Amino acid sequence: MSNQEVMTDYLLAAIAGLKAAGVTRGVISPGSRSTPLALLLHRDPEIECFVDVDERSAAFFALGMTKVDGEPTVLLCTSGTAAANYYPAICEAEAVNLPLIVLTADRPPELRGVGAPQAMDQQQLYGSHVKQMIEMTVPENQPNMLRYSFWQAANSVTEAKKHPKGPVHINFPLREPLLPDLEKSSSFHQPFVYVEPIKQLAEEMIQQVLPQLQKKGVIIVGEALTLTQAQHLRLFAGKIGWPIIGDPLTNLATCGIAAGTFISQADLLLPQIDETFQPEVVLRFGRLPVTKNVLLWLDRLPASTTWLFVDASGQWQDQLHRAHYLIEAEIDCFTDQWQHHDFQVDQGWITQWQRVQTVANQIIVDQFLDHPFDESQSVRMLQQSLPTDAQILLANSNAIRFFDRYGSETMQPYRVYGNRGVNGIDGLISTVAGIAQASQKPTYLLIGDLAMYHDMNGLQLLRQYQLPVTIILLNNDGGGIFSFLSQQTLAPEDFEPLFGTSLHLDFQKVAALYDADWSLAESVEAFQMQINASAMEPRFQILEVRGTQQEPVSLWTLSQKRFAEEWAK
Amino acid sequence: MSNQEVMTDYLLAAIAGLKAAGVTRGVISPGSRSTPLALLLHRDPEIECFVDVDERSAAFFALGMTKVDGEPTVLLCTSGTAAANYYPAICEAEAVNLPLIVLTADRPPELRGVGAPQAMDQQQLYGSHVKQMIEMTVPENQPNMLRYSFWQAANSVTEAKKHPKGPVHINFPLREPLLPDLEKSSSFHQPFVYVEPIKQLAEEMIQQVLPQLQKKGVIIVGEALTLTQAQHLRLFAGKIGWPIIGDPLTNLATCGIAAGTFISQADLLLPQIDETFQPEVVLRFGRLPVTKNVLLWLDRLPASTTWLFVDASGQWQDQLHRAHYLIEAEIDCFTDQWQHHDFQVDQGWITQWQRVQTVANQIIVDQFLDHPFDESQSVRMLQQSLPTDAQILLANSNAIRFFDRYGSETMQPYRVYGNRGVNGIDGLISTVAGIAQASQKPTYLLIGDLAMYHDMNGLQLLRQYQLPVTIILLNNDGGGIFSFLSQQTLAPEDFEPLFGTSLHLDFQKVAALYDADWSLAESVEAFQMQINASAMEPRFQILEVRGTQQEPVSLWTLSQKRFAEEWAK
């Protein structure tokens, strides 16, 4: 067999392994060394392939697709800095436990460390941020090489899919010639089935947990949930009569089920409530919600409080170092456990939470009645107007915070996403492109101008694949988030260059470059109309809302003041 | 002392250490955790600070500045994926031995691995691609902490500056409050002097090398050289009567000294010359030149050939695994060694090289006489028309190859740069921004449309700092390089999506977005006029030259055919 045939068989076996373990899609960035894998993947009818020149963007695109269904997405790039561009999305995938399968092409060992073009050390390239790094052998005409290639690919995908899920990296050293034999078809296959275990709660744990659930408690959720998970949690919260607190990513407010008492104004009310609101038990799922006020409130709870953590991945996100019960279980599995138990709901406890939530919500409702149209108002309206079945990605910094602060329960279910693993402002447009592609539903992105600029190349994905994404751009020309933080006390000569960071970009021109529709929303009515229209006829468009960095701060300060006064009555 | 004061003193001591070891500039990307370092660096009158929101771009900007003078540049970003965005430029800096000082802010140890916002493992973040990774302690009010902080910063910069030079990473865990005491000034300083050793050739090595230099030899250079180094090498080549081969990055053709016999058409002539051109000795500096034909020609040399490698960093870039003599010396030091030796120049040897070079050059000259204006023609003209003292960065893929193929010796000296460590198509606009900033000279970038798109955010640097960069954009709407490679044999349905990759971007709109002048060069005269004008009045502009992916291939094939015919006569 020629070297070309040997390489082709070897790579086809690897691709068969990827598929056997559940891979159905990939994102390829062009390059030379990766040519054989790129061609064979692209030609495979069972793998849907996308192409993106910018690897940083490509990796976030893959992340977005995997967010929608949890299924693995393959990334492929050539050797060198191309692979380094994947790093930000890999770090995010690691933090939110998503299975990305990163394939990199490499020079063979004899061309490493000798100044060969486009060669660098790709061993452990992503350090501790992938679950596994595999160096494949150079394709060889040896017995069992196909079995090995199939097995390794299938096993790496499985590793990525096992709890705690996360990215894996396979490095393929390839020698010239770099063209595969395109006449060949896969010559190796064997059955390969991985079945995830169901993690049942042991009877001993049930006996320990049950008495805790019969006390006064609160549920704190900071994990990105599917609508189904959110529904389970709300029903469970209703059953045991505990208030439930969670940010937009938990989808608790938007899952279409109004069971239980959801505290949507946690950010506003937690700093004001007294010790009668202190729970005996805190039941936590995932990390903490976006607002820091949850953290601060929990931190003030007395040492006598009992803390329960439920996490399927066994990663206790216990920033306050207080975990007492570590429960390794899927959310649905945990909530279903108590279906047949009767809980005596403490009406006084849940009623006082309902009361404070009602007061806080009324403050928000009232203040927007006569409020001029601005960033805050637009986010409030967006949160309430998104169509059933929509998908929305909330960018980091102000976008997710406003959505959290001004949100309330919606009648229509829709799904909210974020990149809250490491909270970067990078890659958000590419991520939403992935969400739109994999969900095939009308998709929205709420984003500020700095984050939009950071991932401008992502717009090419929306353009190229004609994805129906409406971008709501909160344009305050710079880093609006810092006006909420301690940095705002700085003198302008310190603040402006380092935190204000105005870019003075004209986003109408950006829209023109990428063939997006663009409009400036200047009134509540106009904005509402645009959102409604986007639901009727989804398309790639930018809806710009202009504001100042200071406006939202003033409004929020006023909300806090009004609530404090009202609640004191 | 308050925690704030302790932190401030500690960080001021670190900054004093950076400065003591030679740091005078930095690039800051905004963030929250990095606030104390950002403010203190930005306020330091001895450190010139630049601000860039996109960390990927920021790091290449720093790389570009360091390219100009070899001096270290500091990078600072916040925790999380921000730091991961530095990775591509770090890999390039490692490969070309440039001292980048990467400072990252981090959560303190107690907030790691517990789901705290924007926290990820930053230990060994850049793996084997930095020379050193230092985890600083959290600022503490302990004796000697200031001495430690100063010492560590100074020593890390020194590590970056020592051969082989390269990037280092210092991670700063910081606790809240994140505002420093801006009233404080540096309270710690001590002298800190690092003097690089001069690497003299040992007498024993001189005795071994001298007889080799008296044989028939060629000099092969693939290292980015300063004009001074290039001048030294040309004088040396003239003295010993050896032809010298090197790509544009070596600046051998553009250093303003016409000594020795420079083979500018190596790409054209090497495949055609017979064994009478085989040298007895190959003297190599750095890695191999850009054209693969040098590699292929060297690979065909008989085993009896003697190979000498000179490299100050002690990294033998010996892709053919043939090194016999490893000489650790600076180029100037090596060439000056032989100043007082008399060499008997073999006239027959050097004359035959001059003859083949003259014939090859004439082919290029003649073929452009009646050639329509296109990408190849524009590059030829650019290479010959750049003004004295200009700086030009050649992008990877076609840009550098055309400049190499169609180049010849210029009367006016100018300096050529590339990112040829790992040959990525990323970060090139940001790199040229750094070159323009640090050199304060009229600066040019020759780049294709894919590479331009990859680093579009770099344009914001040119705009923001009003850098006088003329971008010559070779727009063939996609990956033109692949039409030269084996991929061009593929069927269109395989070639177009994976290698052709047309973006269909309108670069006039790109120019409008970033306030650059834009013009389309459609004739030799118009192009020449634009280049002349850019020399008179340097400004941020895009000169677009449109072509097809196929045109340059046809022209090059024709050149090869004509040369083969002419040389056979």
Short mmCIF file of N, CA and C in Angstrom, two decimals, chain B residues 12 15 19 23-25 39-49 184-186:
data_model
loop_
_atom_site.label_atom_id
_atom_site.label_comp_id
_atom_site.label_asym_id
_atom_site.label_seq_id
_atom_site.Cartn_x
_atom_site.Cartn_y
_atom_site.Cartn_z
N LEU B 12 3.80 48.26 43.26
CA LEU B 12 4.76 49.30 42.83
C LEU B 12 6.18 48.74 42.82
N ILE B 15 6.54 46.77 39.69
CA ILE B 15 6.71 47.65 38.52
C ILE B 15 8.11 48.26 38.52
N LYS B 19 10.87 47.90 35.49
CA LYS B 19 11.60 49.04 34.92
C LYS B 19 13.11 48.88 35.09
N VAL B 23 12.05 47.55 31.17
CA VAL B 23 10.72 47.71 30.57
C VAL B 23 10.37 49.20 30.48
N THR B 24 9.95 49.63 29.30
CA THR B 24 9.55 51.03 29.12
C THR B 24 8.18 51.17 28.47
N ARG B 25 7.53 50.05 28.16
CA ARG B 25 6.23 50.16 27.51
C ARG B 25 5.37 48.93 27.81
N LEU B 39 -3.80 50.49 36.67
CA LEU B 39 -3.71 51.90 37.08
C LEU B 39 -2.28 52.30 37.40
N LEU B 40 -1.57 51.45 38.09
CA LEU B 40 -0.21 51.81 38.50
C LEU B 40 0.74 51.85 37.30
N LEU B 41 0.56 50.92 36.38
CA LEU B 41 1.37 50.95 35.15
C LEU B 41 1.05 52.20 34.33
N HIS B 42 -0.24 52.44 34.18
CA HIS B 42 -0.70 53.53 33.33
C HIS B 42 -0.25 54.88 33.87
N ARG B 43 -0.17 54.97 35.19
CA ARG B 43 0.22 56.25 35.81
C ARG B 43 1.73 56.44 35.85
N ASP B 44 2.48 55.38 35.57
CA ASP B 44 3.94 55.49 35.68
C ASP B 44 4.48 56.29 34.49
N PRO B 45 5.12 57.43 34.75
CA PRO B 45 5.58 58.26 33.64
C PRO B 45 6.69 57.61 32.82
N GLU B 46 7.33 56.60 33.37
CA GLU B 46 8.44 55.96 32.64
C GLU B 46 7.98 54.77 31.80
N ILE B 47 6.69 54.47 31.86
CA ILE B 47 6.17 53.37 31.03
C ILE B 47 5.10 53.91 30.10
N GLU B 48 5.35 53.77 28.80
CA GLU B 48 4.35 54.21 27.83
C GLU B 48 3.30 53.10 27.70
N CYS B 49 2.06 53.44 27.96
CA CYS B 49 1.02 52.42 27.94
C CYS B 49 0.05 52.59 26.78
N LYS B 184 0.11 56.81 46.64
CA LYS B 184 1.43 56.24 46.97
C LYS B 184 2.40 56.34 45.80
N SER B 185 3.67 56.43 46.13
CA SER B 185 4.66 56.30 45.08
C SER B 185 5.60 55.16 45.46
N SER B 186 6.39 54.75 44.53
CA SER B 186 7.21 53.56 44.71
C SER B 186 8.09 53.70 45.94
#
